[in-house]
mmCIF file of C-alpha atoms in Angstrom:
data_model
loop_
_atom_site.group_PDB
_atom_site.id
_atom_site.type_symbol
_atom_site.label_atom_id
_atom_site.label_comp_id
_atom_site.label_asym_id
_atom_site.label_seq_id
_atom_site.Cartn_x
_atom_site.Cartn_y
_atom_site.Cartn_z
ATOM 1 C CA MET A 1 -17.773 2.023 -9.805
ATOM 2 C CA SER A 2 -15.178 0.896 -7.307
ATOM 3 C CA LYS A 3 -12.069 2.254 -5.629
ATOM 4 C CA ILE A 4 -8.854 0.645 -4.446
ATOM 5 C CA LEU A 5 -7.922 0.646 -0.759
ATOM 6 C CA ARG A 6 -4.169 0.486 -0.074
ATOM 7 C CA ILE A 7 -3.295 -1.515 3.035
ATOM 8 C CA ASP A 8 0.111 -1.399 4.728
ATOM 9 C CA ASN A 9 0.524 -4.872 6.222
ATOM 10 C CA GLN A 10 3.167 -3.530 8.621
ATOM 11 C CA GLY A 11 0.837 -0.822 9.926
ATOM 12 C CA CYS A 12 3.223 2.091 9.323
ATOM 13 C CA CYS A 13 1.183 4.042 6.765
ATOM 14 C CA GLU A 14 -2.464 5.041 6.798
ATOM 15 C CA ARG A 15 -4.845 3.300 4.485
ATOM 16 C CA ARG A 16 -5.386 5.331 1.358
ATOM 17 C CA ILE A 17 -7.923 5.311 -1.470
ATOM 18 C CA TYR A 18 -7.026 5.223 -5.180
ATOM 19 C CA ASP A 19 -9.172 5.449 -8.279
ATOM 20 C CA SER A 20 -7.449 2.548 -10.037
ATOM 21 C CA LYS A 21 -4.861 -0.192 -9.654
ATOM 22 C CA LYS A 22 -2.632 1.810 -11.998
ATOM 23 C CA ASP A 23 -2.784 4.811 -9.655
ATOM 24 C CA LEU A 24 -1.906 2.573 -6.707
ATOM 25 C CA ARG A 25 0.987 0.967 -8.611
ATOM 26 C CA ASP A 26 2.387 4.377 -9.629
ATOM 27 C CA SER A 27 2.138 5.628 -6.049
ATOM 28 C CA LEU A 28 3.900 2.578 -4.617
ATOM 29 C CA ILE A 29 6.673 2.878 -7.205
ATOM 30 C CA ASP A 30 7.193 6.525 -6.228
ATOM 31 C CA PHE A 31 7.189 5.546 -2.545
ATOM 32 C CA HIS A 32 9.861 2.877 -3.010
ATOM 33 C CA LEU A 33 12.074 4.818 -5.423
ATOM 34 C CA THR A 34 13.539 6.688 -2.471
ATOM 35 C CA ASP A 35 14.966 3.357 -1.219
ATOM 36 C CA CYS A 36 16.366 2.195 -4.554
ATOM 37 C CA GLU A 37 19.752 2.283 -6.150
ATOM 38 C CA GLU A 38 19.712 3.592 -9.728
ATOM 39 C CA GLU A 39 19.887 0.110 -11.306
ATOM 40 C CA ASP A 40 17.067 -1.128 -9.037
ATOM 41 C CA GLU A 41 14.895 1.813 -10.095
ATOM 42 C CA LYS A 42 14.548 0.475 -13.641
ATOM 43 C CA GLY A 43 13.597 -2.966 -12.339
ATOM 44 C CA LEU A 44 11.030 -1.557 -9.949
ATOM 45 C CA LYS A 45 9.321 0.364 -12.732
ATOM 46 C CA LYS A 46 8.885 -2.924 -14.625
ATOM 47 C CA CYS A 47 7.205 -4.696 -11.694
ATOM 48 C CA SER A 48 3.533 -5.547 -11.661
ATOM 49 C CA LEU A 49 1.287 -4.218 -8.905
ATOM 50 C CA ASN A 50 1.360 -7.586 -7.124
ATOM 51 C CA GLU A 51 5.171 -7.722 -7.291
ATOM 52 C CA ILE A 52 5.441 -4.223 -5.811
ATOM 53 C CA CYS A 53 2.978 -5.170 -3.075
ATOM 54 C CA SER A 54 5.113 -8.192 -2.201
ATOM 55 C CA TYR A 55 8.282 -6.083 -2.269
ATOM 56 C CA GLY A 56 6.924 -3.592 0.249
ATOM 57 C CA ASP A 57 4.497 -5.776 2.218
ATOM 58 C CA TRP A 58 1.423 -3.985 0.901
ATOM 59 C CA SER A 59 -1.968 -5.328 -0.035
ATOM 60 C CA TYR A 60 -5.062 -3.794 -1.543
ATOM 61 C CA LYS A 61 -8.783 -4.337 -1.681
ATOM 62 C CA LEU A 62 -11.474 -3.285 -4.121
ATOM 63 C CA ILE A 63 -14.123 -1.302 -2.292
ATOM 64 C CA SER A 64 -17.301 0.518 -3.222
ATOM 65 C CA ASP A 65 -17.537 4.285 -3.554
ATOM 66 C CA GLU A 66 -19.612 4.279 -0.334
ATOM 67 C CA GLU A 67 -16.858 2.464 1.571
ATOM 68 C CA ALA A 68 -14.269 4.840 0.115
ATOM 69 C CA LYS A 69 -16.203 7.839 1.434
ATOM 70 C CA LYS A 70 -16.155 6.328 4.942
ATOM 71 C CA TYR A 71 -12.374 5.842 4.842
ATOM 72 C CA GLU A 72 -11.857 9.363 3.520
ATOM 73 C CA GLU A 73 -14.073 10.809 6.285
ATOM 74 C CA VAL A 74 -12.080 8.983 8.965
ATOM 75 C CA ASN A 75 -8.727 10.087 7.498
ATOM 76 C CA ASN A 76 -9.800 13.688 6.862
ATOM 77 C CA GLY A 77 -11.885 14.414 9.862
#
């Protein structure tokens, strides 16, 4: 099984682990909704994960469960 590592290419947010690309996409949509006008909100919700990543200068990487544990230990401890 693998996890998804969210990477902020601008270095403002910590890296974070997600269980799936869908979870990452939903999280990024929620993050960017605070910046959106009402008409933009509908468009954002229709975007693919890659489109949202481009919009906000994010990237992601598939990692193993072992790697995910290491990131979680660093961020939580």
